[in-house]
Coordinates of C-alpha atoms in Angstrom, one line a residue:
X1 CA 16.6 42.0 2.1
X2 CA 19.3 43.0 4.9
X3 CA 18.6 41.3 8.1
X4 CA 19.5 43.2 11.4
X5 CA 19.5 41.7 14.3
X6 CA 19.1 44.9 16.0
X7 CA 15.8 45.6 14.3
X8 CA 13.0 44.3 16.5
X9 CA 10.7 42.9 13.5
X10 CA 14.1 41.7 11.7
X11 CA 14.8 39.7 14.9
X12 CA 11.6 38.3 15.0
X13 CA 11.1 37.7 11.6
X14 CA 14.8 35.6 12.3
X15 CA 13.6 33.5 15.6
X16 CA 10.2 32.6 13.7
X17 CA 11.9 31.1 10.9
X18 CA 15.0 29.9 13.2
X19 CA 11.8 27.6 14.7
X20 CA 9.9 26.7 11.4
X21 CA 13.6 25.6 10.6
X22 CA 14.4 23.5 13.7
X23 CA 10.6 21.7 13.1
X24 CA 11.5 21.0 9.9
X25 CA 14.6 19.3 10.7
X26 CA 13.3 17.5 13.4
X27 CA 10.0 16.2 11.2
X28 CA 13.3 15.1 8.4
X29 CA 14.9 12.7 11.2
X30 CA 11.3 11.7 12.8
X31 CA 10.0 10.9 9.1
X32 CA 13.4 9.2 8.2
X33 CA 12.7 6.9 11.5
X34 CA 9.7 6.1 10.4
X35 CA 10.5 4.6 6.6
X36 CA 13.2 2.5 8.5
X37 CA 11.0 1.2 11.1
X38 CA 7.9 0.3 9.3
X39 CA 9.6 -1.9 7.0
X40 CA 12.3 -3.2 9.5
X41 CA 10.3 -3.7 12.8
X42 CA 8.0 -7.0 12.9
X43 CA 4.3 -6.2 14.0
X44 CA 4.8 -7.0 17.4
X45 CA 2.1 -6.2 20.0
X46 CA 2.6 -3.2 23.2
X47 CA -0.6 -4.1 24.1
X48 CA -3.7 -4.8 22.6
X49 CA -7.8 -2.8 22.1
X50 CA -10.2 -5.0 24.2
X51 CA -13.0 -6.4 21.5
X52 CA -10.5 -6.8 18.6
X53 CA -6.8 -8.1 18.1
X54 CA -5.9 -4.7 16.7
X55 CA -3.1 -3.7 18.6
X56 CA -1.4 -0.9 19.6
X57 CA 2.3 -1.0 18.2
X58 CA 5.6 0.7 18.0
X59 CA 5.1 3.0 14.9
X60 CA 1.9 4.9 16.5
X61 CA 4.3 6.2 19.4
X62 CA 6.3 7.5 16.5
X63 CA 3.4 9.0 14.1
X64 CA 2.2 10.5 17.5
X65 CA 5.5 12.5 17.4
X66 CA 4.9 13.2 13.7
X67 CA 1.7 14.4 13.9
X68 CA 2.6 16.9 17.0
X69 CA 5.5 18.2 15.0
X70 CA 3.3 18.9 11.9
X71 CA 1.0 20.4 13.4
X72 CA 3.3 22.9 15.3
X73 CA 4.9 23.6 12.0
X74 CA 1.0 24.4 10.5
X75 CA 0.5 26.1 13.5
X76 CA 3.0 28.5 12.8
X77 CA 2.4 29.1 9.0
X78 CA -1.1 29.1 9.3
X79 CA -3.6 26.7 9.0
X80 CA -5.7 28.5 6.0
X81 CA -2.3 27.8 3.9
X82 CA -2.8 24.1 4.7
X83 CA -6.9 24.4 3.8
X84 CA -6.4 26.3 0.2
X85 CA -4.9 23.5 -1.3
X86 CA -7.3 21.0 -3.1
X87 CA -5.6 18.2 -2.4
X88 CA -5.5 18.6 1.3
X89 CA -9.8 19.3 0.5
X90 CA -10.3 16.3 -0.8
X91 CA -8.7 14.3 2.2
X92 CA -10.3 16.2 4.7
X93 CA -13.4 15.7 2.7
X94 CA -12.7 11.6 2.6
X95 CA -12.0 11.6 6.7
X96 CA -15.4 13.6 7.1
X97 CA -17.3 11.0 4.7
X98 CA -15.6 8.1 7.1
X99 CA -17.0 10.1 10.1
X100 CA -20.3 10.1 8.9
X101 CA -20.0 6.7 8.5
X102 CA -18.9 6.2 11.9
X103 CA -22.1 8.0 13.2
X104 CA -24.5 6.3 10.8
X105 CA -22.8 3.1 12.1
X106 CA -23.5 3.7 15.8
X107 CA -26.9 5.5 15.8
X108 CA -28.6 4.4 12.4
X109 CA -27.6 0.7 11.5
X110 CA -25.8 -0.2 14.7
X111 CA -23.7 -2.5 12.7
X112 CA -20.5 -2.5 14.5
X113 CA -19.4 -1.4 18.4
X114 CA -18.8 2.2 19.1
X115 CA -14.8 2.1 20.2
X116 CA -13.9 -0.2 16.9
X117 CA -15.8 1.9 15.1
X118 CA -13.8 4.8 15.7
X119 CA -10.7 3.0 16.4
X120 CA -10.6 2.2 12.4
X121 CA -11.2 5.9 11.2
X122 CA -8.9 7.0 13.8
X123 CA -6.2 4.6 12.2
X124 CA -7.3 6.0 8.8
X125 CA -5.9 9.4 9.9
X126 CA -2.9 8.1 11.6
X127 CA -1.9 6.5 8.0
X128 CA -2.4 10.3 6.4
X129 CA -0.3 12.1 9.1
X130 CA 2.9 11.4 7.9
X131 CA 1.2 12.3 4.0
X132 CA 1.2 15.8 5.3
X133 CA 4.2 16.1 7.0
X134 CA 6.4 15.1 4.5
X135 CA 4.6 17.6 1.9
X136 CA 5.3 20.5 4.5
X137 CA 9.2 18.7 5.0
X138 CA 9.8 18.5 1.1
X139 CA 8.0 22.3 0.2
X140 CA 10.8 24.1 2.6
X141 CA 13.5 22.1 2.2
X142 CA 15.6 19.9 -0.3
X143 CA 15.3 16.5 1.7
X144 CA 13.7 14.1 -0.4
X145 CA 16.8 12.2 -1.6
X146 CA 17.5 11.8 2.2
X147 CA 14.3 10.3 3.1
X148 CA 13.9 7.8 0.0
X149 CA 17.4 6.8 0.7
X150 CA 16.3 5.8 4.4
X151 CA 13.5 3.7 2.7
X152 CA 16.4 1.9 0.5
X153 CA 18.9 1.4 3.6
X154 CA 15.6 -0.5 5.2
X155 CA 14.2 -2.4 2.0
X156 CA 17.9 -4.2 1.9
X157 CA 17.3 -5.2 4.9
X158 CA 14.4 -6.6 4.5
X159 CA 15.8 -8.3 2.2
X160 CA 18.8 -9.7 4.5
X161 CA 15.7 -10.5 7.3
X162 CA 13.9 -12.7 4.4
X163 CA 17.7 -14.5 2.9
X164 CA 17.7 -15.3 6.8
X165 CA 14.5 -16.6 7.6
X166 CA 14.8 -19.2 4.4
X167 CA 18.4 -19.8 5.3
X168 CA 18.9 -19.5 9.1
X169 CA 16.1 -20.1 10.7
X170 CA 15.3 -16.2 11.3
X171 CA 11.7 -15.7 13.2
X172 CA 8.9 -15.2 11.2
X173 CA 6.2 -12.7 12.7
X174 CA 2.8 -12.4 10.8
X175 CA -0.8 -11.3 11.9
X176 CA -2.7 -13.1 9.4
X177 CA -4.8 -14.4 11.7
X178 CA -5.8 -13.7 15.5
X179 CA -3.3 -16.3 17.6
X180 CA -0.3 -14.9 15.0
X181 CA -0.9 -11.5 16.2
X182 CA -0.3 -11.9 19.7
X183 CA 3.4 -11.7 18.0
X184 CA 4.3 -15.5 18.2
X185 CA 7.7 -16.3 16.5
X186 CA 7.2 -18.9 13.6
X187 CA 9.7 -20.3 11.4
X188 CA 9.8 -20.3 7.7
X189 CA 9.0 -23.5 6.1
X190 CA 10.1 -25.1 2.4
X191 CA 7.6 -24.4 -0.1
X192 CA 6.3 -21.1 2.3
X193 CA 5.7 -17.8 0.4
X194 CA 8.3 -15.4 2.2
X195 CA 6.7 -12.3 3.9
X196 CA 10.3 -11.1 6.0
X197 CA 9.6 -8.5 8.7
X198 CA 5.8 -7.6 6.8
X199 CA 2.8 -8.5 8.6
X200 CA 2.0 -11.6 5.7
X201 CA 3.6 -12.2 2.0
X202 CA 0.7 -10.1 0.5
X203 CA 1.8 -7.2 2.6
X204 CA 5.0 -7.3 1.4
X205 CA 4.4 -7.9 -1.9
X206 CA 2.2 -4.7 -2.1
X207 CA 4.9 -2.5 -0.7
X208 CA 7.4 -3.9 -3.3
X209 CA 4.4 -2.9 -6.2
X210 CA 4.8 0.4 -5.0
X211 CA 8.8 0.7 -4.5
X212 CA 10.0 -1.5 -7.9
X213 CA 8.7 1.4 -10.0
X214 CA 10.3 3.9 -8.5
X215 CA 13.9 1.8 -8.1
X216 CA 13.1 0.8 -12.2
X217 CA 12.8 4.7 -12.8
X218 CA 15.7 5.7 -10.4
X219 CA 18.4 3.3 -12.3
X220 CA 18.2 5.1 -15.1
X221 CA 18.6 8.6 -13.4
X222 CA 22.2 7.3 -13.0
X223 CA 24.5 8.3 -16.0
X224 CA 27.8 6.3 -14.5
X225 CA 28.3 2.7 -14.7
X226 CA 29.2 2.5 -11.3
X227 CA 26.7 4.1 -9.6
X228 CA 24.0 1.8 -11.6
X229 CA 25.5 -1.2 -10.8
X230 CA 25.6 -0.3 -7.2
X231 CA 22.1 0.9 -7.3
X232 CA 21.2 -2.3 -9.0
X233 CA 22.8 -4.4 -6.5
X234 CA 21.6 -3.0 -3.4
X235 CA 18.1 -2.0 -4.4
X236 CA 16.6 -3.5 -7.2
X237 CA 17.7 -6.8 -7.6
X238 CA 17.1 -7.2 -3.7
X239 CA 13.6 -6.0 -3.7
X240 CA 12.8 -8.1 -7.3
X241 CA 14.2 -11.6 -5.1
X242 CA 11.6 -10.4 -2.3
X243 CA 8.4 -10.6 -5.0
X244 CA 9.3 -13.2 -6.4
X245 CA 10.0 -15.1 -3.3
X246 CA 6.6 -13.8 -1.6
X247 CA 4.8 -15.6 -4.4
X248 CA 1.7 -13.3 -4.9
X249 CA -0.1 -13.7 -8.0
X250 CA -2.4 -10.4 -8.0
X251 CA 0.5 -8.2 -6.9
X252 CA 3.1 -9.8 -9.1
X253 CA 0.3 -9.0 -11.9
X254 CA 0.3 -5.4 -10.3
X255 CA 3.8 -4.9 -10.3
X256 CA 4.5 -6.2 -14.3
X257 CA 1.6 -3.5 -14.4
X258 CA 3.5 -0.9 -12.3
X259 CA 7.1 -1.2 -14.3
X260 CA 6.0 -1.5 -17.8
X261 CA 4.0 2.1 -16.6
X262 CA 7.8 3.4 -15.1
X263 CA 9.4 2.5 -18.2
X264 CA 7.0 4.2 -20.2
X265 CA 7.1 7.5 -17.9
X266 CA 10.6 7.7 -18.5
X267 CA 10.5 6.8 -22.0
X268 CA 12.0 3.7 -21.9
X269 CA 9.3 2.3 -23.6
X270 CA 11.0 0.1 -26.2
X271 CA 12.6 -1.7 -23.0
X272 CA 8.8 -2.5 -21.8
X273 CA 8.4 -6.1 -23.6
X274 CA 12.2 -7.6 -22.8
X275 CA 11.7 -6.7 -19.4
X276 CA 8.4 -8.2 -18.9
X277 CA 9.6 -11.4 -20.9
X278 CA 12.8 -11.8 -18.4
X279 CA 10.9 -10.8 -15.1
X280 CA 7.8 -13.8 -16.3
X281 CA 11.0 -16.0 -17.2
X282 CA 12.1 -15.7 -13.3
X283 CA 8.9 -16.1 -11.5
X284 CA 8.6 -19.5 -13.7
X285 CA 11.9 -20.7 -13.4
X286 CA 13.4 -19.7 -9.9
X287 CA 10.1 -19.9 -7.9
X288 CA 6.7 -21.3 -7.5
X289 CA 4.5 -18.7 -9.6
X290 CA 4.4 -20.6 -12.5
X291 CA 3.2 -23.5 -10.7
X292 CA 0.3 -21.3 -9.2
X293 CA -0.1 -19.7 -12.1
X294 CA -0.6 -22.9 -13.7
X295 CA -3.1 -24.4 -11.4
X296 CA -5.1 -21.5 -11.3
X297 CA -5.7 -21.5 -15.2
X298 CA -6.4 -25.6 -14.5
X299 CA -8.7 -25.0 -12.1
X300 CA -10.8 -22.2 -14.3
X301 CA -10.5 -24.2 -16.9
X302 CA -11.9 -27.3 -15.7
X303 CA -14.6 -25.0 -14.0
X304 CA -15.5 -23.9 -17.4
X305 CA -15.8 -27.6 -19.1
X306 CA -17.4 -29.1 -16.4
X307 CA -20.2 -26.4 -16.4
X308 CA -22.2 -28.0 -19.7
X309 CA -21.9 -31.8 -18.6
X310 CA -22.8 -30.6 -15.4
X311 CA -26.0 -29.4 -16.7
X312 CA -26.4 -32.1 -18.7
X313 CA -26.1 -34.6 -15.9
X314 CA -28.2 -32.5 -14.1
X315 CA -30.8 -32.6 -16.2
X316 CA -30.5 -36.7 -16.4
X317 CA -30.9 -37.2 -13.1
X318 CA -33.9 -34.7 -12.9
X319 CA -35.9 -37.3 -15.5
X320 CA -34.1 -40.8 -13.6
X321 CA -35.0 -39.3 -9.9
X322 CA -38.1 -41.4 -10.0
X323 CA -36.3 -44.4 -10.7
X324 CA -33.6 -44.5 -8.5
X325 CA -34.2 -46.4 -5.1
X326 CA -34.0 -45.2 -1.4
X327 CA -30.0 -46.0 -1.6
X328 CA -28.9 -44.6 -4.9
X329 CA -27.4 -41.3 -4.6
X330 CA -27.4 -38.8 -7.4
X331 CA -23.5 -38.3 -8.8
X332 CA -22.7 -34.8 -9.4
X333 CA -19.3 -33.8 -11.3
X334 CA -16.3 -32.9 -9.5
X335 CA -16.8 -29.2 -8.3
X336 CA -13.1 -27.5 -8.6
X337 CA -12.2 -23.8 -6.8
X338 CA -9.2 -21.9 -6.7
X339 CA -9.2 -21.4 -2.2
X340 CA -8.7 -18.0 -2.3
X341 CA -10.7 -16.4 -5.4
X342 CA -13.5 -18.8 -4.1
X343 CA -14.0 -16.9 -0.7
X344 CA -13.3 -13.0 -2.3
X345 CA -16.5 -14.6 -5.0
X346 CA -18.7 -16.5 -2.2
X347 CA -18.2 -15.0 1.1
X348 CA -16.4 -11.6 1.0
X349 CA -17.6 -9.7 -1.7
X350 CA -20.9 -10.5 -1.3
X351 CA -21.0 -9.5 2.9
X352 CA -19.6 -5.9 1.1
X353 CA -22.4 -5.9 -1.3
X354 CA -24.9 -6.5 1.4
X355 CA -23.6 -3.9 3.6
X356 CA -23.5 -1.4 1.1
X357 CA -27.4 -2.0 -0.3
X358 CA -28.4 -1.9 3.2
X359 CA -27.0 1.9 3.5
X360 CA -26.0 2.6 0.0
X361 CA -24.9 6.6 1.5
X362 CA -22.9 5.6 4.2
X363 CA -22.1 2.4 4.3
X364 CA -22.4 0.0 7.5
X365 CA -19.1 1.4 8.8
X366 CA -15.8 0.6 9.1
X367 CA -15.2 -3.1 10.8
X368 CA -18.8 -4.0 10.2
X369 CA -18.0 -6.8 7.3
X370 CA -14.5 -7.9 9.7
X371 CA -11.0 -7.0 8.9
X372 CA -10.7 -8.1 4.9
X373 CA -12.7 -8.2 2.3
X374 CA -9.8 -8.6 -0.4
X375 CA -10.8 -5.6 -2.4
X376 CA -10.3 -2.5 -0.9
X377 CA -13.3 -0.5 -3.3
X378 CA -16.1 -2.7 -2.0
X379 CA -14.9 -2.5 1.3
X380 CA -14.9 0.9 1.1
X381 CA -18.1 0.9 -0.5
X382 CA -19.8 -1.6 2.0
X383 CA -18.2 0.7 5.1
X384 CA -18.9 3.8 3.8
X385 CA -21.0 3.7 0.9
X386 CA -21.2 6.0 -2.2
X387 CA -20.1 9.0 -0.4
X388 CA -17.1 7.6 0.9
X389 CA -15.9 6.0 -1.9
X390 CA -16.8 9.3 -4.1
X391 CA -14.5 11.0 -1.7
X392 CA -11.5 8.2 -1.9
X393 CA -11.8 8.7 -5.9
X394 CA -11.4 12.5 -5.4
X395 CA -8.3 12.3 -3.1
X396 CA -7.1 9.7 -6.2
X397 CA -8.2 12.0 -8.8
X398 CA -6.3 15.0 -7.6
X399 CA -3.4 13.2 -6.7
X400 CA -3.3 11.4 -10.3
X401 CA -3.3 14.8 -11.5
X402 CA -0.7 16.7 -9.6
X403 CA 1.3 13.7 -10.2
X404 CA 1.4 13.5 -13.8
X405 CA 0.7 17.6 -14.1
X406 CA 4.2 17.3 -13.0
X407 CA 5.9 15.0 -15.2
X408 CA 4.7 16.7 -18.3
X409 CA 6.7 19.2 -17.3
X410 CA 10.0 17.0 -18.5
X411 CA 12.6 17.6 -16.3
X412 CA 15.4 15.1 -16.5
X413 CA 16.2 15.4 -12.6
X414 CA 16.2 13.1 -9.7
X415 CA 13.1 14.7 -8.5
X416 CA 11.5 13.7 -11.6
X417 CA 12.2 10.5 -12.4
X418 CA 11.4 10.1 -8.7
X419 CA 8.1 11.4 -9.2
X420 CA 7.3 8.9 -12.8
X421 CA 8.6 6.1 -10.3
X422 CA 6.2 6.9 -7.9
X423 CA 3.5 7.9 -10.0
X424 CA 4.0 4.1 -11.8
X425 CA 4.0 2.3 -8.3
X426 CA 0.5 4.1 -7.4
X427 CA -0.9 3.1 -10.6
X428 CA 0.3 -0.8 -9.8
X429 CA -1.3 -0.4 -6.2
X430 CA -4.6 0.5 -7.5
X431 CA -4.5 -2.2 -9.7
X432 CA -3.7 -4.7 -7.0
X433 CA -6.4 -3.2 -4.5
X434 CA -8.4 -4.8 -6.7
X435 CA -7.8 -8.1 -4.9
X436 CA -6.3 -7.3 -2.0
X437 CA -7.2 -4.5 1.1
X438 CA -3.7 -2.8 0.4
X439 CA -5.2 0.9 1.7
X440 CA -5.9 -1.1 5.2
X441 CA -3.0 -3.2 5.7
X442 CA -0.4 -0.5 7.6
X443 CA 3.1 -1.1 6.9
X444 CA 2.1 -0.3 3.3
X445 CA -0.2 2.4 3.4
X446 CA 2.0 4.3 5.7
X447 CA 5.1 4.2 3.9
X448 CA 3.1 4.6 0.4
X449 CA 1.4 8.1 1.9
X450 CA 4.9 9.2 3.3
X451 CA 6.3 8.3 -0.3
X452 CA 3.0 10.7 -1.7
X453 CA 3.7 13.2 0.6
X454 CA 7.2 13.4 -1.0
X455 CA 6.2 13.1 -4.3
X456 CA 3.5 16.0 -4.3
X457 CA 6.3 17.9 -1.7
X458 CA 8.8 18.0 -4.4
X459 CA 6.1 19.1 -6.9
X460 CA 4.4 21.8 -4.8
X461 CA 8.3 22.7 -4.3
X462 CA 8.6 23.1 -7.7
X463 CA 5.4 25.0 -8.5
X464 CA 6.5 27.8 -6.7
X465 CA 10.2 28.1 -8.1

């Protein structure tokens, strides 16, 4: 096709895509922004939502900008493009479950206050935005190796921002509970689990179970010496210090998980057991995991061989209760609880439980059973019931299966490997949602939908080659 300018359609058909072209490029730099500020910029406060200490930060200024971008760019191309693709269906379909849920919340169960309510779905689609953005950035135009590249720059310096907090007294800035999300500056102690410029040492570790995959598939997309080494040395071995310092047990679980799947995407699978061996070999020797790891099989243990005596003494004192006088006191065995499984098992799983049977459709809605319940599926099912959590499947399902529809497809490029990587690290994520609310906690669920949206991007892209 020969383009004259002189030519009223050919001028137009010039200017329209002179625009799209311009959005594009500006939604490159605005999404580039945003993997090096989420990761970089502690959570402090601009000013906080009356009723909760959910606060308004930094990064929703920027996904504001995203989001007005995108949807001029949609705008433009037409929004019944966007619609057609099942994908996009099954997300729109999730956000209308959790708006259901919001109603049924208010009207129906009145389980939690109106503007909370709707504060937490509205944060659900803020974390999407950049999802679809990046798929309309990847589809036009080759910038994926760009934007992961901007996610690398930052992760190393997260990495610098942890070395310094354990070495130079660098501020520590968490939200894991109300006063620390006012944004007071803490300092790292000896013997602390390291979160750097994350929110809290989980949410750091569950960015890292998404990003070691794809830096473990990446390395081996380089065919030089040099340029693995320097990938090596600036992004893997960096990020692998930062789990192992953060000291989680679920998402170092989650991330063993997550490799083993990378190495096995890019058919590296006779590497799987040595590198499982020598990553278990550094969380003993170099950190504290062992030692958690360790106590944690102690406790169970002496959970599980305390449980016959403890009938058995039970049962003793049951038959001496009439013979004891008004000063003897029954002696039960020593009860032993790992803190943190004992209040997922005791306190927050069953409040999800409860919400859910007391609206198994829709759920109590989102807030109503507080801000964690260390497992993002009952969660979801407690806040929005079955229909919510049959719409997050969905969105998985279709995801799952553009994913991997794609690496079938065995094409030894960047792209792809980029794709196994990701693909890996989604797999490790689910696994650790399992014990952690990894789909709720920001900083990760941004930058793993932005990573999505350049995953199914690239393979949209591809598709229509």
């Amino acid at each position: 096709m020969v383009l004259c300018l002189d030519n009223p359609k050919h001028a137009i058909y010039m200017e329209k895509h002179f625009r799209q072209f311009n959005l594009i490029s500006t939604l490159k730099y605005l999404l580039s922004a945003l993997l090096i500020v989420i990761p970089l910029y502690p959570k402090f406060p601009i000013f906080n939502v009356p009723g909760t200490y959910v606060a308004i930060r930094a990064e929703d200024f920027l996904i504001s900008a995203i989001a007005l971008a995108w949807f001029l760019l949609v705008l433009r191309s037409g929004f019944s493009n966007f619609l057609k693709g099942k994908l996009n269906q099954a997300i729109l379909l999730y956000l209308l479950a959790g708006l259901l849920s919001c109603l049924s919340s208010v009207f129906l169960t009145k389980t939690a206050p109106t503007h909370i309510v709707f504060l937490h779905w509205a944060r659900r689609i803020e974390y999407l935005i950049p999802f679809f953005a990046a798929v309309e950035v990847i589809k036009y135009a080759k910038h994926a190796r760009f934007l992961i590249t901007s996610l690398f720059i930052a992760t190393f310096f997260v990495f610098t921002f942890g070395f310094g907090q354990i070495h130079f007294n660098f501020p520590v800035i968490t939200t894991q509970n109300e006063e620390y999300s006012k944004g007071l500056a803490l300092r790292w102690i000896a013997g602390a689990r390291l979160s750097s410029t994350f929110a809290g040492h989980y949410d750091l570790s569950a960015f890292l179970v998404v990003l070691l995959p794809i830096s473990t598939a990446l390395f081996w997309y380089y065919k030089k010496i040099k340029n693995r080494i320097l990938f090596l040395v600036f992004s893997v071995l960096p990020s692998f210090w930062l789990i192992l310092r953060a000291e989680s047990r679920v998402s170092f679980i989650s991330f063993l998980f997550g490799i083993s799947v990378s190495l096995w995407l890019i058919k590296k699978r006779i590497l799987i057991i040595p590198v499982l061996i020598a990553t278990i070999l550094c969380g003993v020797l170099f950190t504290n995991l062992g030692v958690r790891y360790k106590n944690s099989i102690k406790t169970y243990w002496q959970k599980i061989t305390f449980v016959a005596p403890a009938f058995a003494q039970s049962a003793a004192l049951e038959r001496s209760r009439s013979k004891q006088t008004e000063n003897e006191k029954p002696q039960m065995p020593s009860i032993f609880e790992d803190r943190s499984t004992a209040i997922r098992l005791n306190v927050e799983w069953p409040r999800a439980i409860r919400a859910f049977m007391k609206n198994p459709l829709l759920g109590t809605g989102y807030s109503s059973i507080t801000l964690a319940t260390d497992n993002d599926y009952l969660r979801l099912l407690g806040e929005t019931g079955i229909l919510g959590v049959s719409a997050f499947f969905l969105v998985i399902l279709r995801l799952l299966m553009k994913l991997f529809g794609y690496i079938k497809i065995v094409r030894k490029n960047w792209s792809w490997y980029f794709v196994c990587g990701l693909a890996a690290g989604f797999a490790g994520l689910l696994l650790n949602a399992t014990f952690i609310d990894v789909f709720e906690a920001s900083k990760v669920a941004i930058i793993f939908w932005t990573l999505a949206g350049v995953a199914i991007g690239i393979v949209s892209r591809d598709e229509k080659a």
